Amino acid sequence: MAYETLIVDIDNHIALIRLNRPDALNALNSTMLSELADALTAADKNDKVRCIVITGSDKAFAAGADIKEMSEKGFVDMFQADFFGPETEALLRVRKPIVAAVAGYALGGGCELAMMCDFIIAADTAKFGQPEINLGVVAGIGGTQRLTRFVGKSKAMDMHLTGRFMDAEEAERSGLVSRVVPAGKLMEETMAAAAKIAEKSQITVKVVKEAVNRSYETTLREGLLYERRVFHMLFNTKDQKEGMSAFLEKRQPQFRDQ
Ligand code: CAA
């Protein structure tokens, strides 16, 4: 399907979604977010897709929600449209792993979109920030909640209150991103990580995603019980037998998602 604000390629079991509003540094407008929700939902349903990657351009992953689109809106408009609520909820319903490949600016909604992905690989050019305070607003799609969980209260407060940007090195040190790579290698490294994920059992991959996400939603005791139960459950799959037999027979496993 052709999109106005996205370029989507599916190859080698990976759906690569590129945000594509170069004139606005990939600012997230309603069209882009609704197309993104659509593309992600389609990739989640597509049996050929085993991992999803979201990226932007060399200059910007996304420089935030579209300020031009929002500037004249009032409370009633924002509230009645539940601005960005349905689109971001759609993203959270995706069961396949989503990797964010971030180069350049990931600001405001751009930083929040990256944090909604399952993990972030950053180019050494990446700059993260929640500068909404400079616009007289607060983050609106998870920045106050997710950034705090990633980097802790002190740094999250600093970022949200001063509006300063965090470079890739600080983002890795603080736990916001999983790894930093040279900008010229960003896509190669990200696609290699996605290809590794695509090789695994899709059942196990989905269980891992659910279990790690659960750690944000519940108490440690409940989370540990959930993990133990899904660990037990996986012993009823053919992929567990295949994975363990392959190890013992010193060969690569051939998972069949069963
Ligand atoms: N919305 C709309 N347009 C944007 C934009 C945004 N968030 N960010 C950049 N653009 C546009 C600029 O208006 C400019 O367009 P024109 O050429 O038509 O003037 C174009 O992209 C290039 O931007 P700059 O000329 O500003 O580029 P720069 O290299 O000088 O600066 C920047 C880059 C530091 C990222 C700067 O563009 C910037 O500060 N952008 C805004 C960042 C921001 O405040 N983001 C938060 C948005 S609110 C939000 O996201 C709320 C939420 O949580 C949901």
Short mmCIF file of N, CA and C in Angstrom, two decimals, residues 30 35 52 63 67 74-75 78 91 94 96 103 123-124 126 139 150 169-170 183 188 205 241 244:
data_model
loop_
_atom_site.label_atom_id
_atom_site.label_comp_id
_atom_site.label_asym_id
_atom_site.label_seq_id
_atom_site.Cartn_x
_atom_site.Cartn_y
_atom_site.Cartn_z
N SER A 30 -1.16 14.24 11.95
CA SER A 30 -2.22 13.22 12.09
C SER A 30 -2.13 12.19 10.97
N GLU A 35 -1.21 6.79 9.37
CA GLU A 35 -0.59 5.85 8.41
C GLU A 35 0.34 4.88 9.13
N ILE A 52 9.83 -5.72 12.78
CA ILE A 52 9.51 -4.41 12.18
C ILE A 52 10.59 -3.42 12.60
N ALA A 63 11.22 15.16 14.49
CA ALA A 63 11.47 16.34 15.34
C ALA A 63 10.26 16.70 16.18
N ILE A 67 4.06 20.99 14.91
CA ILE A 67 3.68 22.21 15.64
C ILE A 67 2.71 23.06 14.81
N GLY A 74 -7.60 24.15 20.16
CA GLY A 74 -7.95 24.43 21.54
C GLY A 74 -8.15 23.13 22.30
N PHE A 75 -8.44 23.26 23.57
CA PHE A 75 -8.63 22.07 24.41
C PHE A 75 -9.72 21.16 23.84
N MET A 78 -8.55 19.15 20.87
CA MET A 78 -7.58 18.11 21.26
C MET A 78 -8.29 16.97 22.01
N LEU A 91 -0.29 1.30 18.07
CA LEU A 91 1.12 0.89 18.09
C LEU A 91 1.39 -0.08 19.24
N VAL A 94 0.68 -3.88 18.72
CA VAL A 94 1.50 -4.69 17.82
C VAL A 94 2.24 -5.75 18.64
N LYS A 96 4.42 -8.11 17.27
CA LYS A 96 5.78 -8.41 16.76
C LYS A 96 6.75 -7.35 17.27
N ALA A 103 18.65 8.22 13.86
CA ALA A 103 19.75 9.12 13.54
C ALA A 103 19.21 10.55 13.64
N ALA A 123 22.29 6.03 16.04
CA ALA A 123 23.51 6.47 15.36
C ALA A 123 24.23 7.43 16.29
N ASP A 124 25.53 7.59 16.08
CA ASP A 124 26.27 8.52 16.96
C ASP A 124 25.87 9.97 16.72
N ALA A 126 22.64 10.82 16.88
CA ALA A 126 21.28 10.96 17.45
C ALA A 126 21.24 11.99 18.57
N ALA A 139 4.92 16.91 27.25
CA ALA A 139 4.88 15.75 26.34
C ALA A 139 3.49 15.15 26.34
N PHE A 150 12.91 4.95 31.72
CA PHE A 150 14.18 4.60 31.07
C PHE A 150 15.38 5.18 31.82
N GLU A 169 25.70 9.24 23.18
CA GLU A 169 26.55 8.63 24.21
C GLU A 169 25.84 8.70 25.58
N GLU A 170 25.25 9.87 25.86
CA GLU A 170 24.52 10.01 27.13
C GLU A 170 23.28 9.10 27.14
N ALA A 183 27.06 6.46 12.38
CA ALA A 183 25.89 6.80 11.56
C ALA A 183 25.84 6.01 10.25
N GLU A 188 22.63 -0.95 8.55
CA GLU A 188 23.23 -2.29 8.46
C GLU A 188 23.12 -3.01 9.81
N VAL A 205 9.36 -15.22 20.56
CA VAL A 205 9.57 -13.78 20.41
C VAL A 205 8.40 -12.99 21.01
N LYS A 241 11.38 -27.98 21.83
CA LYS A 241 12.05 -29.28 21.59
C LYS A 241 13.16 -29.08 20.56
N MET A 244 16.23 -26.98 21.99
CA MET A 244 17.08 -27.71 22.94
C MET A 244 17.77 -28.89 22.26
#
